[in-house]
Every structure is written in C-alpha cells, then in structure tokens.
Amino acid sequence: MADQNTARSRGRPGPVHRLTFDYEGDRISLVSDQIVNMISPPGQPLEESETSAGFSVIVRDAADRALYRRTESSPIRSDAEVFSDEPSTPLHRVPVQEPRGTFVMLVPHVEGAVSVELVGPPSGRPDRFRESLRLARFPLNPPQDLS
Amino acid sequence: MGTSDGSVIGITKVVDHGDPALRWNLVILGDGYQAAQLTQFRNDVQNFVDVMYQTPPYDELWCGINIYRIDVTSTDSGADDPAACGGTGATARTYFDASFCNNNIRRLLEVNTTTVHNVVNAQLPQASMIMVIVNSAVYGGSGGSVATFSLAPSAQEIGLHEMGHTAFGFADEYEYYAGCGVDPPGTHDNYTGSEPGQPNITKDSGRTTIKWHDLVLAATPMPTTSNSNCAQCDPQANPQLPSTIGAYEGAGYYHCGLYRPQFTCRMRALGNPYCAVCQRVIRETIGPHMQSWTWGTATIAAGQTQRWWLWWPTYPGFEVIGVQAMTPGEELDFGVPGFQRNADGSGTMTITISNPTAATVAFHFRGTQL
C-alpha cells in the first residue's frame, strides 16, 4: 500500500495585469493596464518554452530574465477560422485582409517584473510555427489599487 | 452603427460559484437583441450554459466556474448579412456591429472586439473568457480574442472550439489550411519548423519524448498513424480505438510532420469531444479555481492498493471525489471513504483504491468543496 498526499497548493488570487492591446497589422499598442485581483492563467516552464514556436506572452525583470511565459493561440488575427455548415468544406482558415482589432492578455504581477513582451510570428505569415519574433514590449505598471 | 445603437443594461451572474477573484469567469454578451428580446437572450445564454455543463471536462470542473451574462440592447434585431456574400442584404444597427460576410465569407460572423473588451473591462475585469451570441439564425461565427457565434443549430460548437483557442491555447488539429485538396500544392505538405508551443500538437512522435508521453500506453504504436502521401490529407480511417492516445500524423495545417494526440478532437472537427490532452490542459487551467481543489492523473499497478487523503481547510460540505478509470474495460475497487473533522475545523477525507486487474490502470481524480 502506498500513501500519497494529493492535496496541492490551493489556487490563490493575486495581482494580475489585465492588459488590453490594440493592433493594426504589425503595430501593437497597449491601451490599458488594469490591476485585478484574481488567479492568473498557469504559465509554462520557462526552459521548455524558450525555443517553442507560436505566440507567447512573456513577463521580464529588469535584467531581461523571463519570469513568466505562456504560449497560446495568437490573438493577432492574420487569418480567420471559417465555420461552414457545408460538410464538404468543414473548418478552415482564410487570410485576413486587414488585420486589426483588440485583445486582452492576463499575466501575473511577479516580483521584479518590469515589462511584458509579445512574441510570435509576424502578421501575414501563414507558416505560423516557423518563426517567432519579438512583436512588442511594454512596461508594466506596479500593482497599487486592486479593482 | 455602434455604441450609439444600443446600451449596456447590466451584468448578471448566471452560474454562481463565488468570488470572481477565485473562479474562472466566462462572460457572455449578446448583440442584435432589442430591449424586448432580452428574455430571449437570457434563454440563449442558458442554452449555452446547459451545453457547456454537459461537455467534459467542464462538467467535473463546474464548481470552479462562474458564468456572467451582460445584457446589451441594440436598436435593430439581428446582424448585417450582406447580399455580396449571398446573404439577405439585411443591415442591422447593433451595439457591437455584428456582421456576416467578413473577408467576403458569409459564415465569418464578427463583432467589434474593441467595443466588447471595453464593456467587459468595465463590467468584470476578472473575465477569463468572452463570448458574444449574435441574434441571428444564420450559421456563422469567428474566433480570436472574442468567440462569436449565432443561434443556428450547432453554432454553440463554435463557442466550445474557440474557447479551446482563446482560453486554453489549443492549436487547430486539422491538417489543411483552406481545405483538403484546396490548398495550393506544396504549401501544407511537410512541417519543418520548430516545436509548436501549443500543448495539443507536436513534431515529436517519440514514445518517451512526446509532450503527452505519460498518456501513451505501451501497446500503442508510435507514431500511431503516418500519412503515406504528404501531398494530400491522410484518408485512412482510425486504426485504433477512439480513446487511444498516441501520435496521429496530420495537424496544425500540415499533412505531415505534425502530430495530434487522438484521431478526433473538437479542435480537429466540431461535434467531437475534446481529446484527452486538451481535457488535461483545461483541468490544469480551471483546476486552480476550484475550492480546496485537488486533482490529477495517476496509475495503480496490477494487484496494488493506494490510499489517498484530501484535506479541506473548512467544512461547509464536500463533493464526493470523482475517480474515473481511463483504460477501457478496466475497473477499480473503491473502499468506503473515511472522513474526520480536525481540531482546527478542517476536514480530512481518505479514500482507498484497489486495482484487482492484471494490468496497470490509469485514472484521473478530483476532489472539491461545495
């Protein structure tokens, strides 16, 4: 018989940056940085994801070290998913003619965090896993007032 | 058209499991609903909630989820449906500017995401996922930062698929871009890039190195399927049981060189369950939002017994632990759970699980406090 403790640390809320971005083509701007008290989405192990292709959001300290990283589907829509009701043409993708819109990223405020970086394929690149570049980087506000 | 064509009425919590700071919060808004149609919107939201509640693994994670409805009125009912795409030519003055025919594709139904995010940021900044239901019977939807879908039959599947992208970072598991036989020759034959960061596709089909290696049984061939002609989508039927987890070639818009965990998945084609790997990621994301949550995946060797204990900091009640055998045909024996109240008011529950079979059995478990 083996005894195993299955109790894991409870998810605890903390200061999370709710970052709202606007984008048009490859131009990305940070339009708001709300500090919210909530449980942040889980990040990925930093050593595993540094070389991964795809879109990532990275929180960095003053020495440029990654403190938090999460890889996800790119919120910058260089293409769109089409949901056809025709069985002969199921889910598929089409390039977006004029990529622009708004998206939100949730990242935890980690001790020492000073900036957030968006990494991913440039817009207009359908081979989205081949090349990831720094798309934008912005300073993070220190958490003060929690909403 | 836009915010001058309606107003935000307010926010209502329709699935309430407590403080939004602790829970995973889904926010659902509507577009193209006139004031007199808000009762219909409430019913439409409830219909999606009912579908989600019956969708694994959200069913077992339900106590970690809050769902909010934001009532928004529009001047007109419905959405723009331009005749240029074969639509009715209708135009509708709506708060979020819902329109079919984006990119000249009728089924591509989109809203103004900037306006949606502005409303949600003001109403519930703890929102984890945002959806918009558009009051139209025409089939359509879209993804991105806001999942959008109409009222057409089965359009709710769009919401579940897009939630996979937006909330959990899943890649598409289909092996084409524009379509099988539609993609220009050579453009989606062989993937040669670096390892995708998404959890549900990989270029590595190695038994011990694949991302989901712990879910692959020893008897499963790796790769599990291979595409014999990378110039086209793989036409072969599934040679394994539907539940078999392995490395099936064809995923992430490429015929070859990228693998998916199971033959079918909601991220490959609508109407399927999420594959086991996707379900695990959903558990890992929402699990921390459950009260006193405990969950995971484990195995018990043939003839062995394990004893598990779970601890709750308080005792307003608890939900019986769900333990589900993952290996078809195998059964586990569960002893009678024990419970003791501790001196500090916390509670400790014990459960004994035995494996009387001749093979190792994998299972996942969860426990939570109501």
Short mmCIF file of C-alpha atoms in Angstrom, two decimals:
data_model
loop_
_atom_site.label_atom_id
_atom_site.label_comp_id
_atom_site.label_asym_id
_atom_site.label_seq_id
_atom_site.Cartn_x
_atom_site.Cartn_y
_atom_site.Cartn_z
CA MET A 1 0.00 0.00 0.00
CA ALA A 2 1.27 3.42 -0.84
CA ASP A 3 0.13 6.58 0.86
CA GLN A 4 0.07 9.62 -1.30
CA ASN A 5 -0.77 13.17 -0.41
CA THR A 6 -2.90 14.52 -3.20
CA ALA A 7 -3.55 17.89 -1.62
CA ARG A 8 -1.93 20.53 -3.80
CA SER A 9 -1.47 24.15 -3.09
CA ARG A 10 -4.71 25.97 -3.45
CA GLY A 11 -5.06 28.47 -6.26
CA ARG A 12 -4.58 31.85 -4.69
CA PRO A 13 -5.60 35.14 -6.22
CA GLY A 14 -3.06 37.90 -6.56
CA PRO A 15 -2.38 40.98 -8.58
CA VAL A 16 -2.85 40.25 -12.25
CA HIS A 17 -2.30 42.65 -15.10
CA ARG A 18 -5.28 42.76 -17.42
CA LEU A 19 -3.54 44.16 -20.48
CA THR A 20 -5.64 45.42 -23.35
CA PHE A 21 -3.92 45.80 -26.69
CA ASP A 22 -4.97 47.29 -30.00
CA TYR A 23 -3.28 46.12 -33.18
CA GLU A 24 -3.29 47.04 -36.82
CA GLY A 25 -1.02 44.94 -38.98
CA ASP A 26 2.21 44.55 -37.03
CA ARG A 27 1.64 47.70 -34.98
CA ILE A 28 0.59 46.84 -31.44
CA SER A 29 -0.25 49.35 -28.76
CA LEU A 30 -1.00 48.83 -25.08
CA VAL A 31 -4.15 50.79 -24.34
CA SER A 32 -4.73 49.81 -20.71
CA ASP A 33 -3.07 48.00 -17.83
CA GLN A 34 -5.68 47.18 -15.19
CA ILE A 35 -4.50 45.56 -11.98
CA VAL A 36 -7.04 42.95 -10.97
CA ASN A 37 -7.13 40.58 -8.01
CA MET A 38 -7.66 37.12 -9.49
CA ILE A 39 -6.00 33.79 -10.19
CA SER A 40 -3.73 34.12 -13.20
CA PRO A 41 -3.63 31.59 -16.02
CA PRO A 42 -0.90 28.99 -15.50
CA GLY A 43 2.38 29.63 -17.24
CA GLN A 44 4.65 27.14 -18.93
CA PRO A 45 8.07 26.03 -17.67
CA LEU A 46 10.43 28.73 -18.87
CA GLU A 47 13.15 26.37 -20.00
CA GLU A 48 10.76 24.33 -22.11
CA SER A 49 9.09 27.17 -23.90
CA GLU A 50 12.01 29.43 -24.78
CA THR A 51 12.50 27.66 -28.10
CA SER A 52 8.87 26.97 -28.87
CA ALA A 53 7.23 28.35 -31.97
CA GLY A 54 3.98 30.21 -31.78
CA PHE A 55 2.65 33.19 -29.86
CA SER A 56 3.85 33.80 -26.32
CA VAL A 57 3.42 36.45 -23.70
CA ILE A 58 6.50 36.88 -21.51
CA VAL A 59 6.94 38.86 -18.29
CA ARG A 60 10.52 40.01 -17.78
CA ASP A 61 12.54 41.58 -14.97
CA ALA A 62 14.96 44.50 -15.21
CA ALA A 63 17.77 42.14 -16.21
CA ASP A 64 15.63 40.84 -19.08
CA ARG A 65 15.11 37.46 -17.45
CA ALA A 66 11.84 35.76 -18.21
CA LEU A 67 9.72 35.41 -15.07
CA TYR A 68 6.53 34.08 -16.62
CA ARG A 69 5.71 32.78 -20.05
CA ARG A 70 2.58 31.44 -21.62
CA THR A 71 2.21 30.16 -25.15
CA GLU A 72 -1.18 30.33 -26.74
CA SER A 73 -3.06 30.82 -29.93
CA SER A 74 -2.14 34.15 -31.44
CA PRO A 75 -4.76 36.78 -30.64
CA ILE A 76 -3.45 38.82 -33.57
CA ARG A 77 -5.65 37.61 -36.34
CA SER A 78 -3.66 37.32 -39.51
CA ASP A 79 -6.20 34.74 -40.55
CA ALA A 80 -9.69 33.77 -39.54
CA GLU A 81 -11.30 30.45 -38.89
CA VAL A 82 -14.35 29.79 -41.00
CA PHE A 83 -17.14 27.56 -39.76
CA SER A 84 -19.00 26.24 -42.72
CA ASP A 85 -22.24 24.35 -42.41
CA GLU A 86 -21.38 22.50 -45.61
CA PRO A 87 -19.98 19.02 -44.85
CA SER A 88 -17.68 19.26 -47.88
CA THR A 89 -15.98 22.39 -46.55
CA PRO A 90 -15.55 21.97 -42.80
CA LEU A 91 -13.43 24.13 -40.53
CA HIS A 92 -10.83 26.01 -42.48
CA ARG A 93 -8.82 29.21 -42.48
CA VAL A 94 -8.62 32.26 -44.69
CA PRO A 95 -6.11 35.11 -44.54
CA VAL A 96 -7.44 38.34 -43.06
CA GLN A 97 -7.07 41.20 -45.49
CA GLU A 98 -6.58 43.94 -42.90
CA PRO A 99 -5.55 42.50 -39.53
CA ARG A 100 -6.72 44.77 -36.75
CA GLY A 101 -8.58 44.52 -33.51
CA THR A 102 -8.29 44.37 -29.75
CA PHE A 103 -7.19 41.59 -27.43
CA VAL A 104 -6.57 41.09 -23.75
CA MET A 105 -3.74 39.26 -22.01
CA LEU A 106 -3.79 38.24 -18.34
CA VAL A 107 -0.37 37.95 -16.72
CA PRO A 108 0.50 37.72 -13.04
CA HIS A 109 2.42 40.51 -11.40
CA VAL A 110 5.55 38.60 -10.46
CA GLU A 111 8.06 40.05 -8.02
CA GLY A 112 10.60 42.08 -10.00
CA ALA A 113 8.51 42.25 -13.16
CA VAL A 114 9.06 45.40 -15.18
CA SER A 115 7.89 44.60 -18.70
CA VAL A 116 5.72 42.39 -20.83
CA GLU A 117 6.78 41.12 -24.21
CA LEU A 118 4.70 39.66 -27.01
CA VAL A 119 6.50 37.13 -29.17
CA GLY A 120 5.12 35.45 -32.25
CA PRO A 121 5.07 35.20 -36.00
CA PRO A 122 4.74 38.48 -37.88
CA SER A 123 1.30 39.08 -39.31
CA GLY A 124 0.71 37.80 -42.80
CA ARG A 125 2.76 34.67 -42.20
CA PRO A 126 0.58 31.59 -42.58
CA ASP A 127 3.54 29.37 -41.58
CA ARG A 128 2.88 30.48 -38.05
CA PHE A 129 5.08 27.98 -36.27
CA ARG A 130 8.28 28.60 -38.20
CA GLU A 131 9.49 31.87 -36.84
CA SER A 132 8.76 33.79 -33.68
CA LEU A 133 9.97 37.35 -33.27
CA ARG A 134 9.50 39.98 -30.63
CA LEU A 135 6.38 41.81 -31.72
CA ALA A 136 6.18 44.38 -28.96
CA ARG A 137 7.35 45.18 -25.47
CA PHE A 138 5.74 47.44 -22.88
CA PRO A 139 6.49 48.49 -19.30
CA LEU A 140 4.21 47.10 -16.62
CA ASN A 141 2.56 49.28 -14.02
CA PRO A 142 3.31 48.36 -10.43
CA PRO A 143 0.25 46.99 -8.64
CA GLN A 144 -1.32 49.63 -6.44
CA ASP A 145 -5.06 49.71 -6.38
CA LEU A 146 -6.83 46.43 -6.89
CA SER A 147 -10.12 46.59 -8.70
CA MET B 1 -23.54 51.81 -36.24
CA GLY B 2 -22.00 51.03 -32.88
CA THR B 3 -22.42 52.11 -29.29
CA SER B 4 -24.92 54.77 -30.29
CA ASP B 5 -27.21 51.94 -31.42
CA GLY B 6 -27.99 50.50 -28.03
CA SER B 7 -26.93 50.41 -24.43
CA VAL B 8 -25.40 48.22 -21.76
CA ILE B 9 -28.13 47.27 -19.31
CA GLY B 10 -26.10 45.40 -16.74
CA ILE B 11 -24.35 42.22 -15.66
CA THR B 12 -25.93 39.15 -14.05
CA LYS B 13 -24.19 36.11 -12.63
CA VAL B 14 -26.00 33.09 -14.06
CA VAL B 15 -23.68 30.41 -12.68
CA ASP B 16 -22.52 31.45 -9.24
CA HIS B 17 -19.73 29.60 -7.51
CA GLY B 18 -18.45 32.54 -5.54
CA ASP B 19 -15.92 35.32 -5.63
CA PRO B 20 -14.78 36.13 -9.19
CA ALA B 21 -11.27 36.63 -7.83
CA LEU B 22 -11.18 32.89 -7.18
CA ARG B 23 -13.15 31.46 -10.08
CA TRP B 24 -12.65 31.04 -13.82
CA ASN B 25 -15.06 33.57 -15.22
CA LEU B 26 -16.86 33.20 -18.53
CA VAL B 27 -18.66 36.31 -19.73
CA ILE B 28 -21.36 36.07 -22.40
CA LEU B 29 -22.72 39.13 -24.17
CA GLY B 30 -25.36 39.45 -26.84
CA ASP B 31 -25.60 41.53 -29.97
CA GLY B 32 -28.59 42.28 -32.15
CA TYR B 33 -31.07 41.87 -29.32
CA GLN B 34 -33.63 44.61 -28.98
CA ALA B 35 -34.81 45.52 -25.49
CA ALA B 36 -37.90 43.39 -25.90
CA GLN B 37 -35.71 40.42 -26.85
CA LEU B 38 -33.58 40.32 -23.71
CA THR B 39 -35.66 37.50 -22.29
CA GLN B 40 -34.78 35.53 -25.40
CA PHE B 41 -31.11 36.42 -24.86
CA ARG B 42 -31.31 35.09 -21.32
CA ASN B 43 -32.71 31.84 -22.68
CA ASP B 44 -30.00 31.69 -25.36
CA VAL B 45 -27.33 32.12 -22.70
CA GLN B 46 -28.91 29.42 -20.58
CA ASN B 47 -28.94 27.08 -23.57
CA PHE B 48 -25.19 27.54 -23.98
CA VAL B 49 -24.65 27.08 -20.25
CA ASP B 50 -26.58 23.82 -20.43
CA VAL B 51 -24.42 22.61 -23.33
CA MET B 52 -21.23 23.59 -21.56
CA TYR B 53 -22.33 21.87 -18.36
CA GLN B 54 -22.69 18.62 -20.28
CA THR B 55 -19.33 18.98 -22.01
CA PRO B 56 -16.37 17.14 -20.45
CA PRO B 57 -14.30 18.23 -18.67
CA TYR B 58 -16.26 21.39 -17.80
CA ASP B 59 -18.81 19.17 -16.06
CA GLU B 60 -16.31 17.99 -13.47
CA LEU B 61 -14.78 21.46 -13.10
CA TRP B 62 -18.11 23.21 -12.74
CA CYS B 63 -17.53 24.33 -9.16
CA GLY B 64 -14.57 26.40 -10.36
CA ILE B 65 -16.56 28.28 -12.99
CA ASN B 66 -18.66 31.43 -12.80
CA ILE B 67 -20.69 32.48 -15.82
CA TYR B 68 -21.90 36.04 -16.29
CA ARG B 69 -24.39 37.46 -18.73
CA ILE B 70 -24.11 41.07 -19.83
CA ASP B 71 -27.40 42.39 -21.21
CA VAL B 72 -26.86 44.79 -24.09
CA THR B 73 -29.68 46.18 -26.20
CA SER B 74 -29.47 47.10 -29.86
CA THR B 75 -31.60 49.35 -31.99
CA ASP B 76 -32.23 46.59 -34.50
CA SER B 77 -32.51 42.85 -34.28
CA GLY B 78 -30.03 40.51 -35.98
CA ALA B 79 -26.81 41.29 -37.82
CA ASP B 80 -25.67 42.65 -41.15
CA ASP B 81 -26.00 39.96 -43.80
CA PRO B 82 -24.58 41.47 -47.00
CA ALA B 83 -26.01 40.36 -50.30
CA ALA B 84 -22.48 40.31 -51.73
CA CYS B 85 -21.92 37.05 -49.88
CA GLY B 86 -25.27 35.58 -50.76
CA GLY B 87 -26.95 36.98 -47.69
CA THR B 88 -30.31 38.64 -47.38
CA GLY B 89 -28.87 42.12 -47.67
CA ALA B 90 -30.18 42.99 -44.23
CA THR B 91 -28.47 45.70 -42.26
CA ALA B 92 -28.90 45.94 -38.53
CA ARG B 93 -27.92 48.76 -36.22
CA THR B 94 -26.39 46.88 -33.31
CA TYR B 95 -24.20 47.79 -30.35
CA PHE B 96 -21.27 45.57 -31.33
CA ASP B 97 -21.72 45.91 -35.11
CA ALA B 98 -22.22 42.20 -35.74
CA SER B 99 -21.86 41.33 -39.41
CA PHE B 100 -21.59 38.27 -41.60
CA CYS B 101 -19.53 38.33 -44.77
CA ASN B 102 -16.27 39.45 -43.24
CA ASN B 103 -13.44 38.81 -45.69
CA ASN B 104 -16.22 38.19 -48.19
CA ILE B 105 -17.13 34.93 -46.48
CA ARG B 106 -20.72 34.72 -45.42
CA ARG B 107 -20.16 32.40 -42.46
CA LEU B 108 -17.50 34.66 -41.00
CA LEU B 109 -19.55 36.47 -38.36
CA GLU B 110 -17.64 39.10 -36.42
CA VAL B 111 -18.25 41.87 -33.93
CA ASN B 112 -16.30 44.95 -32.93
CA THR B 113 -13.87 43.42 -30.45
CA THR B 114 -12.70 46.79 -29.18
CA THR B 115 -16.20 47.65 -28.01
CA VAL B 116 -16.64 44.19 -26.49
CA HIS B 117 -13.42 44.45 -24.49
CA ASN B 118 -14.30 47.97 -23.34
CA VAL B 119 -17.61 46.73 -21.96
CA VAL B 120 -16.10 43.67 -20.29
CA ASN B 121 -13.17 45.57 -18.79
CA ALA B 122 -15.67 47.91 -17.18
CA GLN B 123 -18.16 45.25 -16.06
CA LEU B 124 -15.96 42.35 -14.97
CA PRO B 125 -12.19 42.84 -15.20
CA GLN B 126 -11.70 39.30 -13.83
CA ALA B 127 -13.14 37.86 -17.04
CA SER B 128 -11.23 34.79 -18.20
CA MET B 129 -13.10 34.20 -21.45
CA ILE B 130 -15.51 36.29 -23.51
CA MET B 131 -18.23 35.15 -25.89
CA VAL B 132 -20.79 37.02 -27.93
CA ILE B 133 -24.04 35.41 -29.07
CA VAL B 134 -25.45 37.12 -32.13
CA ASN B 135 -29.21 37.11 -32.52
CA SER B 136 -29.38 35.56 -35.98
CA ALA B 137 -30.46 32.16 -37.22
CA VAL B 138 -27.84 32.25 -39.99
CA TYR B 139 -24.98 29.84 -39.27
CA GLY B 140 -21.72 31.60 -38.54
CA GLY B 141 -19.10 32.57 -36.05
CA SER B 142 -15.48 33.53 -35.52
CA GLY B 143 -12.66 33.26 -33.04
CA GLY B 144 -9.82 35.33 -31.73
CA SER B 145 -9.98 37.27 -28.51
CA VAL B 146 -13.78 37.11 -28.54
CA ALA B 147 -15.60 33.94 -29.57
CA THR B 148 -18.65 34.84 -31.61
CA PHE B 149 -21.45 32.58 -32.77
CA SER B 150 -25.03 32.79 -33.93
CA LEU B 151 -28.18 30.97 -32.94
CA ALA B 152 -28.09 28.50 -35.79
CA PRO B 153 -28.31 24.84 -34.75
CA SER B 154 -24.94 23.56 -33.53
CA ALA B 155 -23.38 27.03 -33.62
CA GLN B 156 -22.66 26.56 -29.91
CA GLU B 157 -19.96 24.13 -31.02
CA ILE B 158 -18.16 27.16 -32.43
CA GLY B 159 -18.11 28.64 -28.95
CA LEU B 160 -16.61 25.49 -27.46
CA HIS B 161 -13.99 25.23 -30.22
CA GLU B 162 -12.99 28.87 -29.94
CA MET B 163 -12.83 28.62 -26.18
CA GLY B 164 -10.16 25.98 -26.81
CA HIS B 165 -8.08 28.51 -28.70
CA THR B 166 -8.66 31.59 -26.61
CA ALA B 167 -8.79 30.28 -23.08
CA PHE B 168 -6.52 27.24 -23.27
CA GLY B 169 -4.13 27.95 -26.13
CA PHE B 170 -5.02 24.95 -28.26
CA ALA B 171 -3.86 24.67 -31.85
CA ASP B 172 -6.17 23.53 -34.60
CA GLU B 173 -5.70 19.81 -35.16
CA TYR B 174 -6.84 19.74 -38.77
CA GLU B 175 -4.19 19.09 -41.38
CA TYR B 176 -5.08 21.67 -44.02
CA TYR B 177 -5.41 25.44 -44.17
CA ALA B 178 -8.06 26.28 -46.77
CA GLY B 179 -9.20 22.68 -47.19
CA CYS B 180 -8.11 19.23 -48.30
CA GLY B 181 -7.46 19.47 -52.00
CA VAL B 182 -7.91 23.22 -51.84
CA ASP B 183 -4.53 24.33 -50.53
CA PRO B 184 -2.06 25.15 -53.33
CA PRO B 185 0.23 22.14 -53.97
CA GLY B 186 3.24 22.04 -51.71
CA THR B 187 2.09 24.71 -49.30
CA HIS B 188 0.92 22.45 -46.50
CA ASP B 189 2.69 19.16 -47.19
CA ASN B 190 5.51 18.89 -44.65
CA TYR B 191 6.07 20.85 -41.49
CA THR B 192 9.73 21.74 -40.95
CA GLY B 193 9.57 24.44 -38.27
CA SER B 194 10.46 24.28 -34.62
CA GLU B 195 8.33 22.64 -31.95
CA PRO B 196 4.92 24.34 -31.68
CA GLY B 197 4.27 25.83 -28.28
CA GLN B 198 0.64 24.69 -28.18
CA PRO B 199 0.02 21.67 -25.95
CA ASN B 200 -2.03 19.58 -28.39
CA ILE B 201 0.22 19.31 -31.44
CA THR B 202 3.85 18.31 -31.77
CA LYS B 203 6.56 17.46 -34.27
CA ASP B 204 7.93 14.84 -31.86
CA SER B 205 6.34 11.40 -32.11
CA GLY B 206 8.83 9.70 -29.79
CA ARG B 207 7.26 7.40 -27.24
CA THR B 208 9.25 8.80 -24.32
CA THR B 209 9.66 12.37 -25.50
CA ILE B 210 6.30 13.35 -26.95
CA LYS B 211 4.58 16.07 -24.90
CA TRP B 212 1.84 13.72 -23.75
CA HIS B 213 4.07 10.63 -23.32
CA ASP B 214 2.58 9.81 -19.93
CA LEU B 215 -0.80 9.20 -21.56
CA VAL B 216 0.51 6.80 -24.21
CA LEU B 217 0.06 3.11 -23.42
CA ALA B 218 2.94 0.74 -24.12
CA ALA B 219 0.93 -1.18 -26.70
CA THR B 220 0.17 1.87 -28.81
CA PRO B 221 2.34 2.14 -31.93
CA MET B 222 4.29 5.38 -32.25
CA PRO B 223 3.68 7.17 -34.46
CA THR B 224 0.17 5.79 -34.36
CA THR B 225 -0.64 6.79 -37.91
CA SER B 226 1.53 8.08 -40.73
CA ASN B 227 0.40 9.80 -43.87
CA SER B 228 1.74 7.84 -46.84
CA ASN B 229 1.26 10.75 -49.24
CA CYS B 230 2.20 14.10 -47.80
CA ALA B 231 0.83 15.89 -50.85
CA GLN B 232 -2.67 15.34 -49.53
CA CYS B 233 -4.72 14.90 -46.38
CA ASP B 234 -4.46 11.42 -44.90
CA PRO B 235 -7.59 9.49 -45.98
CA GLN B 236 -7.10 6.48 -43.69
CA ALA B 237 -9.65 5.53 -41.09
CA ASN B 238 -8.70 5.33 -37.45
CA PRO B 239 -6.83 2.03 -36.95
CA GLN B 240 -7.14 2.31 -33.17
CA LEU B 241 -9.91 2.61 -30.64
CA PRO B 242 -11.28 6.17 -30.49
CA SER B 243 -9.87 6.57 -26.99
CA THR B 244 -6.32 5.57 -27.94
CA ILE B 245 -3.81 8.32 -27.27
CA GLY B 246 -0.75 8.33 -29.49
CA ALA B 247 0.72 10.37 -32.33
CA TYR B 248 -1.55 10.72 -35.34
CA GLU B 249 0.13 12.45 -38.25
CA GLY B 250 -1.62 15.46 -39.70
CA ALA B 251 -2.30 18.54 -37.58
CA GLY B 252 -1.66 22.26 -37.33
CA TYR B 253 -2.47 22.83 -41.05
CA TYR B 254 0.13 20.30 -42.30
CA HIS B 255 -0.41 16.91 -43.90
CA CYS B 256 2.85 15.56 -42.47
CA GLY B 257 5.38 16.39 -39.79
CA LEU B 258 2.95 17.41 -37.06
CA TYR B 259 1.06 15.02 -34.82
CA ARG B 260 -2.13 15.18 -32.77
CA PRO B 261 -2.91 13.10 -29.67
CA GLN B 262 -6.11 11.34 -30.74
CA PHE B 263 -7.74 10.60 -34.04
CA THR B 264 -10.56 13.03 -33.40
CA CYS B 265 -10.93 16.07 -31.21
CA ARG B 266 -13.14 19.14 -31.05
CA MET B 267 -10.07 21.09 -32.17
CA ARG B 268 -9.98 19.00 -35.36
CA ALA B 269 -13.66 18.88 -36.23
CA LEU B 270 -16.71 20.29 -34.49
CA GLY B 271 -19.03 17.91 -32.73
CA ASN B 272 -16.30 15.74 -31.21
CA PRO B 273 -15.26 15.75 -27.55
CA TYR B 274 -12.04 17.48 -26.61
CA CYS B 275 -9.21 14.95 -26.83
CA ALA B 276 -7.60 13.70 -23.63
CA VAL B 277 -4.66 16.09 -23.93
CA CYS B 278 -6.94 19.09 -24.38
CA GLN B 279 -9.05 17.95 -21.47
CA ARG B 280 -5.98 17.73 -19.29
CA VAL B 281 -4.97 21.30 -20.14
CA ILE B 282 -8.48 22.51 -19.36
CA ARG B 283 -8.26 20.77 -15.99
CA GLU B 284 -4.87 22.33 -15.33
CA THR B 285 -6.24 25.78 -16.15
CA ILE B 286 -9.57 25.67 -14.34
CA GLY B 287 -8.49 23.28 -11.57
CA PRO B 288 -6.75 26.01 -9.53
CA HIS B 289 -10.05 27.93 -9.50
CA MET B 290 -11.84 25.17 -7.61
CA GLN B 291 -12.18 25.48 -3.89
CA SER B 292 -9.69 23.38 -2.00
CA TRP B 293 -9.14 21.72 -5.26
CA THR B 294 -7.21 18.57 -5.70
CA TRP B 295 -6.94 16.69 -8.91
CA GLY B 296 -4.52 14.84 -11.09
CA THR B 297 -3.79 11.69 -13.02
CA ALA B 298 -2.28 8.56 -11.53
CA THR B 299 -1.81 4.88 -12.16
CA ILE B 300 -2.14 1.83 -9.96
CA ALA B 301 -0.17 -1.28 -10.81
CA ALA B 302 -1.88 -4.66 -11.09
CA GLY B 303 -2.98 -6.01 -7.72
CA GLN B 304 -1.92 -2.90 -5.82
CA THR B 305 -3.84 -0.60 -3.48
CA GLN B 306 -3.37 3.09 -2.95
CA ARG B 307 -4.71 5.19 -0.15
CA TRP B 308 -5.34 8.84 -0.81
CA TRP B 309 -6.17 11.60 1.55
CA LEU B 310 -7.58 15.00 0.87
CA TRP B 311 -7.73 17.96 3.16
CA TRP B 312 -10.17 20.84 3.31
CA PRO B 313 -9.47 23.99 5.31
CA THR B 314 -13.09 24.32 6.37
CA TYR B 315 -16.08 22.07 6.39
CA PRO B 316 -19.22 23.54 4.87
CA GLY B 317 -19.56 20.32 2.92
CA PHE B 318 -17.77 18.42 0.25
CA GLU B 319 -18.40 16.72 -3.03
CA VAL B 320 -17.59 13.06 -3.37
CA ILE B 321 -14.35 12.51 -5.17
CA GLY B 322 -14.77 11.51 -8.76
CA VAL B 323 -12.40 8.82 -9.89
CA GLN B 324 -12.78 7.64 -13.40
CA ALA B 325 -10.98 4.71 -14.95
CA MET B 326 -9.34 5.78 -18.18
CA THR B 327 -8.45 2.38 -19.54
CA PRO B 328 -11.40 0.81 -21.34
CA GLY B 329 -12.61 -2.38 -19.76
CA GLU B 330 -10.69 -1.97 -16.53
CA GLU B 331 -12.40 -1.47 -13.21
CA LEU B 332 -11.08 -0.18 -9.92
CA ASP B 333 -12.43 -1.00 -6.47
CA PHE B 334 -13.18 1.88 -4.16
CA GLY B 335 -13.34 1.44 -0.45
CA VAL B 336 -15.79 3.34 1.74
CA PRO B 337 -14.40 6.89 2.12
CA GLY B 338 -13.47 7.98 5.61
CA PHE B 339 -13.83 11.47 6.97
CA GLN B 340 -12.61 13.13 10.11
CA ARG B 341 -13.07 16.64 11.44
CA ASN B 342 -9.75 18.04 12.60
CA ALA B 343 -9.26 20.15 15.72
CA ASP B 344 -8.76 23.30 13.68
CA GLY B 345 -12.07 22.88 11.90
CA SER B 346 -10.58 21.47 8.74
CA GLY B 347 -11.58 18.11 7.36
CA THR B 348 -9.61 15.13 6.13
CA MET B 349 -11.08 12.56 3.80
CA THR B 350 -9.50 9.24 2.97
CA ILE B 351 -10.24 7.01 0.06
CA THR B 352 -8.80 3.60 -0.73
CA ILE B 353 -8.49 2.44 -4.31
CA SER B 354 -7.51 -1.07 -5.34
CA ASN B 355 -6.68 -2.45 -8.72
CA PRO B 356 -7.76 -6.11 -8.89
CA THR B 357 -6.98 -6.46 -12.58
CA ALA B 358 -3.92 -7.94 -14.23
CA ALA B 359 -2.82 -4.66 -15.79
CA THR B 360 -1.86 -1.18 -14.69
CA VAL B 361 -4.87 1.13 -14.67
CA ALA B 362 -4.63 4.85 -15.23
CA PHE B 363 -7.25 7.16 -13.79
CA HIS B 364 -7.83 10.75 -13.02
CA PHE B 365 -9.33 12.12 -9.90
CA ARG B 366 -10.64 15.28 -8.40
CA GLY B 367 -11.97 16.49 -5.17
CA THR B 368 -13.62 19.72 -4.25
CA GLN B 369 -15.59 21.51 -1.62
CA LEU B 370 -19.11 22.63 -2.39
#
